[in-house]
PDB file of C-alpha atoms in Angstrom:
ATOM      1  CA  MET Q   1      10.413 -19.878   3.659  1.00 88.00           C
ATOM      2  CA  SER Q   2      11.105 -17.249   0.987  1.00 96.00           C
ATOM      3  CA  CYS Q   3      11.123 -13.657   2.205  1.00 98.00           C
ATOM      4  CA  PRO Q   4       7.879 -11.744   1.510  1.00 98.00           C
ATOM      5  CA  CYS Q   5       9.934  -8.778   0.225  1.00 98.00           C
ATOM      6  CA  GLY Q   6      10.523 -10.585  -3.072  1.00 97.00           C
ATOM      7  CA  SER Q   7      14.325 -10.709  -2.857  1.00 97.00           C
ATOM      8  CA  GLY Q   8      14.311 -14.457  -3.493  1.00 96.00           C
ATOM      9  CA  ASN Q   9      16.332 -15.029  -0.303  1.00 97.00           C
ATOM     10  CA  PRO Q  10      15.133 -16.970   2.751  1.00 98.00           C
ATOM     11  CA  LEU Q  11      13.320 -14.833   5.319  1.00 98.00           C
ATOM     12  CA  GLU Q  12      15.818 -15.896   8.014  1.00 98.00           C
ATOM     13  CA  SER Q  13      18.766 -14.373   6.114  1.00 97.00           C
ATOM     14  CA  CYS Q  14      16.925 -11.431   4.506  1.00 98.00           C
ATOM     15  CA  CYS Q  15      14.452  -9.283   6.455  1.00 98.00           C
ATOM     16  CA  ALA Q  16      14.090 -11.257   9.718  1.00 98.00           C
ATOM     17  CA  PRO Q  17      17.440 -10.095  11.192  1.00 98.00           C
ATOM     18  CA  ILE Q  18      16.605  -6.443  10.425  1.00 98.00           C
ATOM     19  CA  ILE Q  19      13.154  -6.787  11.977  1.00 98.00           C
ATOM     20  CA  ALA Q  20      14.819  -8.408  15.013  1.00 98.00           C
ATOM     21  CA  GLY Q  21      17.080  -5.364  15.458  1.00 96.00           C
ATOM     22  CA  ALA Q  22      20.123  -5.773  13.183  1.00 97.00           C
ATOM     23  CA  PRO Q  23      20.902  -2.566  11.280  1.00 96.00           C
ATOM     24  CA  ALA Q  24      19.908  -2.459   7.602  1.00 97.00           C
ATOM     25  CA  ALA Q  25      22.913  -1.987   5.318  1.00 97.00           C
ATOM     26  CA  THR Q  26      20.975   0.164   2.835  1.00 98.00           C
ATOM     27  CA  ALA Q  27      17.783   2.190   2.575  1.00 98.00           C
ATOM     28  CA  GLU Q  28      16.384  -0.438   0.190  1.00 98.00           C
ATOM     29  CA  ALA Q  29      17.068  -3.205   2.721  1.00 98.00           C
ATOM     30  CA  LEU Q  30      15.114  -1.234   5.332  1.00 98.00           C
ATOM     31  CA  MET Q  31      12.277  -0.631   2.842  1.00 98.00           C
ATOM     32  CA  ARG Q  32      12.086  -4.375   2.163  1.00 98.00           C
ATOM     33  CA  ALA Q  33      12.078  -5.129   5.901  1.00 98.00           C
ATOM     34  CA  ARG Q  34       9.287  -2.595   6.478  1.00 98.00           C
ATOM     35  CA  TYR Q  35       7.176  -4.259   3.771  1.00 98.00           C
ATOM     36  CA  THR Q  36       7.828  -7.659   5.358  1.00 98.00           C
ATOM     37  CA  ALA Q  37       6.828  -6.218   8.749  1.00 98.00           C
ATOM     38  CA  TYR Q  38       3.508  -5.105   7.251  1.00 98.00           C
ATOM     39  CA  THR Q  39       2.910  -8.658   5.967  1.00 98.00           C
ATOM     40  CA  GLN Q  40       3.544  -9.876   9.529  1.00 98.00           C
ATOM     41  CA  HIS Q  41       1.363  -7.113  11.083  1.00 97.00           C
ATOM     42  CA  ASN Q  42       4.448  -5.945  13.010  1.00 97.00           C
ATOM     43  CA  ILE Q  43       3.610  -2.276  13.562  1.00 96.00           C
ATOM     44  CA  ASP Q  44       6.140  -2.093  16.420  1.00 96.00           C
ATOM     45  CA  PHE Q  45       8.959  -2.511  13.867  1.00 97.00           C
ATOM     46  CA  ILE Q  46       7.367   0.079  11.573  1.00 96.00           C
ATOM     47  CA  VAL Q  47       7.393   2.565  14.466  1.00 95.00           C
ATOM     48  CA  ALA Q  48      10.916   1.608  15.594  1.00 96.00           C
ATOM     49  CA  SER Q  49      12.297   2.055  12.064  1.00 97.00           C
ATOM     50  CA  THR Q  50      10.699   5.494  11.602  1.00 95.00           C
ATOM     51  CA  HIS Q  51      12.674   8.668  12.300  1.00 94.00           C
ATOM     52  CA  LYS Q  52      11.113  10.848  15.010  1.00 90.00           C
ATOM     53  CA  ASP Q  53      10.325  13.522  12.385  1.00 85.00           C
ATOM     54  CA  GLY Q  54       8.278  10.971  10.450  1.00 82.00           C
ATOM     55  CA  MET Q  55       6.022   9.970  13.352  1.00 80.00           C
ATOM     56  CA  GLU Q  56       4.195  13.260  13.919  1.00 78.00           C
ATOM     57  CA  ASN Q  57       1.241  12.527  11.591  1.00 76.00           C
ATOM     58  CA  SER Q  58       1.158   8.750  12.014  1.00 81.00           C
ATOM     59  CA  ASP Q  59      -2.086   6.982  12.887  1.00 88.00           C
ATOM     60  CA  LEU Q  60      -0.932   3.723  14.468  1.00 91.00           C
ATOM     61  CA  GLU Q  61      -4.389   2.170  14.624  1.00 93.00           C
ATOM     62  CA  ALA Q  62      -4.987   2.888  10.922  1.00 93.00           C
ATOM     63  CA  MET Q  63      -1.590   1.364  10.100  1.00 94.00           C
ATOM     64  CA  ARG Q  64      -2.404  -1.726  12.161  1.00 95.00           C
ATOM     65  CA  ALA Q  65      -5.843  -2.096  10.533  1.00 95.00           C
ATOM     66  CA  TRP Q  66      -4.352  -1.747   7.029  1.00 95.00           C
ATOM     67  CA  ALA Q  67      -1.656  -4.335   7.792  1.00 96.00           C
ATOM     68  CA  GLU Q  68      -4.200  -6.806   9.161  1.00 97.00           C
ATOM     69  CA  GLN Q  69      -6.927  -6.322   6.530  1.00 96.00           C
ATOM     70  CA  ALA Q  70      -4.670  -6.463   3.477  1.00 97.00           C
ATOM     71  CA  ASP Q  71      -3.672  -9.721   1.818  1.00 97.00           C
ATOM     72  CA  TRP Q  72      -0.119  -8.727   0.875  1.00 98.00           C
ATOM     73  CA  GLN Q  73       0.905 -10.010  -2.560  1.00 97.00           C
ATOM     74  CA  ALA Q  74       4.231  -8.478  -3.644  1.00 98.00           C
ATOM     75  CA  LEU Q  75       6.714  -5.660  -3.280  1.00 98.00           C
ATOM     76  CA  GLU Q  76       7.998  -4.036  -6.451  1.00 98.00           C
ATOM     77  CA  ILE Q  77      11.067  -1.808  -6.119  1.00 98.00           C
ATOM     78  CA  ILE Q  78      10.890   0.676  -8.985  1.00 97.00           C
ATOM     79  CA  GLN Q  79      13.881   2.918  -8.345  1.00 97.00           C
ATOM     80  CA  VAL Q  80      16.566   3.495  -5.703  1.00 98.00           C
ATOM     81  CA  GLU Q  81      18.453   6.770  -5.413  1.00 97.00           C
ATOM     82  CA  ALA Q  82      21.479   6.843  -3.080  1.00 98.00           C
ATOM     83  CA  GLY Q  83      20.792   5.057   0.230  1.00 97.00           C
ATOM     84  CA  GLY Q  84      23.967   2.973   0.031  1.00 96.00           C
ATOM     85  CA  GLU Q  85      26.294   1.975   2.827  1.00 92.00           C
ATOM     86  CA  GLN Q  86      28.250   5.268   2.590  1.00 94.00           C
ATOM     87  CA  ASP Q  87      25.246   7.595   2.062  1.00 97.00           C
ATOM     88  CA  LYS Q  88      23.379   9.678   4.642  1.00 97.00           C
ATOM     89  CA  ARG Q  89      20.116   9.928   2.660  1.00 98.00           C
ATOM     90  CA  GLY Q  90      18.275   7.734   0.233  1.00 98.00           C
ATOM     91  CA  LEU Q  91      15.061   7.454  -1.770  1.00 98.00           C
ATOM     92  CA  VAL Q  92      13.225   4.245  -2.622  1.00 98.00           C
ATOM     93  CA  GLU Q  93      10.291   4.259  -5.041  1.00 98.00           C
ATOM     94  CA  PHE Q  94       8.121   1.177  -4.663  1.00 98.00           C
ATOM     95  CA  LYS Q  95       4.722  -0.380  -5.195  1.00 98.00           C
ATOM     96  CA  ALA Q  96       3.242  -2.662  -2.554  1.00 98.00           C
ATOM     97  CA  HIS Q  97       0.604  -4.903  -4.142  1.00 97.00           C
ATOM     98  CA  TYR Q  98      -2.205  -6.301  -2.007  1.00 97.00           C
ATOM     99  CA  ASP Q  99      -5.805  -7.527  -2.153  1.00 97.00           C
ATOM    100  CA  MET Q 100      -8.476  -6.053   0.057  1.00 94.00           C
ATOM    101  CA  GLY Q 101     -12.026  -7.318   0.024  1.00 91.00           C
ATOM    102  CA  GLY Q 102     -11.337  -9.300  -3.150  1.00 91.00           C
ATOM    103  CA  VAL Q 103     -10.140  -6.192  -5.024  1.00 93.00           C
ATOM    104  CA  LYS Q 104      -6.540  -5.744  -6.224  1.00 96.00           C
ATOM    105  CA  HIS Q 105      -4.876  -2.641  -4.760  1.00 96.00           C
ATOM    106  CA  HIS Q 106      -1.448  -1.098  -4.770  1.00 96.00           C
ATOM    107  CA  HIS Q 107       0.354   1.534  -2.752  1.00 96.00           C
ATOM    108  CA  HIS Q 108       2.859   3.510  -4.865  1.00 97.00           C
ATOM    109  CA  GLU Q 109       5.217   5.710  -2.874  1.00 97.00           C
ATOM    110  CA  VAL Q 110       8.584   7.426  -2.966  1.00 98.00           C
ATOM    111  CA  SER Q 111      10.035   7.001   0.532  1.00 97.00           C
ATOM    112  CA  GLY Q 112      12.800   9.111   2.018  1.00 97.00           C
ATOM    113  CA  PHE Q 113      15.332   7.548   4.390  1.00 98.00           C
ATOM    114  CA  LEU Q 114      18.024   8.994   6.673  1.00 97.00           C
ATOM    115  CA  ARG Q 115      21.001   7.239   8.184  1.00 96.00           C
ATOM    116  CA  THR Q 116      21.324   8.217  11.837  1.00 94.00           C
ATOM    117  CA  ASP Q 117      23.246   6.821  14.804  1.00 92.00           C
ATOM    118  CA  LYS Q 118      20.444   4.202  14.941  1.00 89.00           C
ATOM    119  CA  GLY Q 119      21.103   3.170  11.311  1.00 95.00           C
ATOM    120  CA  TRP Q 120      18.744   3.691   8.388  1.00 98.00           C
ATOM    121  CA  GLN Q 121      15.336   5.117   9.303  1.00 97.00           C
ATOM    122  CA  PHE Q 122      12.248   5.972   7.267  1.00 97.00           C
ATOM    123  CA  ARG Q 123      11.641   9.727   7.379  1.00 95.00           C
ATOM    124  CA  ASP Q 124       8.780  10.538   5.034  1.00 94.00           C
ATOM    125  CA  GLY Q 125       7.066   9.486   1.874  1.00 93.00           C
ATOM    126  CA  GLU Q 126       5.213  10.927  -1.065  1.00 95.00           C
ATOM    127  CA  VAL Q 127       2.238   8.727  -1.908  1.00 94.00           C
ATOM    128  CA  LEU Q 128       1.680   8.656  -5.661  1.00 95.00           C
ATOM    129  CA  HIS Q 129      -1.306   6.262  -5.512  1.00 93.00           C
ATOM    130  CA  SER Q 130      -2.989   4.205  -2.829  1.00 93.00           C
ATOM    131  CA  GLY Q 131      -6.115   2.247  -3.620  1.00 92.00           C
ATOM    132  CA  PRO Q 132      -7.636  -0.007  -6.248  1.00 91.00           C
ATOM    133  CA  SER Q 133      -5.301  -0.916  -9.094  1.00 90.00           C
ATOM    134  CA  GLU Q 134      -8.076  -0.561 -11.653  1.00 84.00           C
ATOM    135  CA  LYS Q 135     -10.954   1.863 -11.910  1.00 76.00           C
ATOM    136  CA  PRO Q 136     -14.180   0.234 -10.745  1.00 66.00           C
ATOM    137  CA  LYS Q 137     -16.420  -0.786 -13.596  1.00 66.00           C
ATOM    138  CA  PRO Q 138     -19.755   1.045 -13.714  1.00 70.00           C
ATOM    139  CA  ILE Q 139     -22.863  -0.849 -12.688  1.00 66.00           C
ATOM    140  CA  VAL Q 140     -25.045  -1.292 -15.726  1.00 66.00           C
ATOM    141  CA  ASN Q 141     -28.780  -1.791 -15.303  1.00 62.00           C
ATOM    142  CA  GLU Q 142     -29.580  -4.962 -17.241  1.00 65.00           C
ATOM    143  CA  VAL Q 143     -33.341  -4.310 -17.333  1.00 65.00           C
ATOM    144  CA  LYS Q 144     -34.437  -2.613 -20.590  1.00 74.00           C
ATOM    145  CA  ILE Q 145     -37.802  -0.912 -20.454  1.00 75.00           C
ATOM    146  CA  GLY Q 146     -39.595   0.099 -23.619  1.00 77.00           C
ATOM    147  CA  ARG Q 147     -41.742   3.224 -23.682  1.00 74.00           C
ATOM    148  CA  ASN Q 148     -44.906   1.145 -24.205  1.00 83.00           C
ATOM    149  CA  ASP Q 149     -44.051  -1.534 -21.607  1.00 81.00           C
ATOM    150  CA  PRO Q 150     -45.918  -1.610 -18.295  1.00 82.00           C
ATOM    151  CA  CYS Q 151     -44.208   0.575 -15.694  1.00 79.00           C
ATOM    152  CA  LEU Q 152     -42.066  -1.275 -13.144  1.00 73.00           C
ATOM    153  CA  CYS Q 153     -43.592   0.690 -10.256  1.00 77.00           C
ATOM    154  CA  GLY Q 154     -46.750  -1.409 -10.527  1.00 75.00           C
ATOM    155  CA  SER Q 155     -49.165   1.423 -11.389  1.00 81.00           C
ATOM    156  CA  GLY Q 156     -50.569  -0.440 -14.407  1.00 81.00           C
ATOM    157  CA  LYS Q 157     -49.778   2.507 -16.677  1.00 84.00           C
ATOM    158  CA  LYS Q 158     -47.383   2.448 -19.602  1.00 83.00           C
ATOM    159  CA  TYR Q 159     -43.837   3.435 -18.683  1.00 76.00           C
ATOM    160  CA  LYS Q 160     -43.957   6.525 -20.935  1.00 79.00           C
ATOM    161  CA  LYS Q 161     -47.062   7.830 -19.085  1.00 84.00           C
ATOM    162  CA  CYS Q 162     -45.740   7.031 -15.583  1.00 83.00           C
ATOM    163  CA  CYS Q 163     -42.134   6.943 -14.349  1.00 78.00           C
ATOM    164  CA  GLY Q 164     -40.692   7.505 -17.834  1.00 74.00           C
ATOM    165  CA  ALA Q 165     -42.474  10.849 -18.234  1.00 71.00           C
TER     166      ALA Q 165
END
């Protein structure tokens, strides 16, 4: 099975070992594993891979609901800054694409990572967009009422003398 993170590698040799507890070599590798954990509804890994400073405003039930309700489609890594094997900090800008209720959504974020004695950990993120990928189209009323047509309210009067006044 191909890894959900979009690397093109098999899950067993890509994100699965990191989710199982192996340290991520880079901040990007941890970001990919966190995305894969969301596709698997594995909030325990999300919590375990988050630095203690990043947990203070976390709503675990909301995270779990989002993971379970979303139909995860793809992870797009936009930019990586530092976060290599010799770095202490790193930034990963990404878009996570998903469907929810038949509507295409994406979550665009710049995530900050720290390397600690536990390995790479997510610290915080700046959300640039989270929600529908396109603006909803306005609902257009298909019924056209002329001024001299009977009013739709059923009064028997012309529209212009009733509800159209």
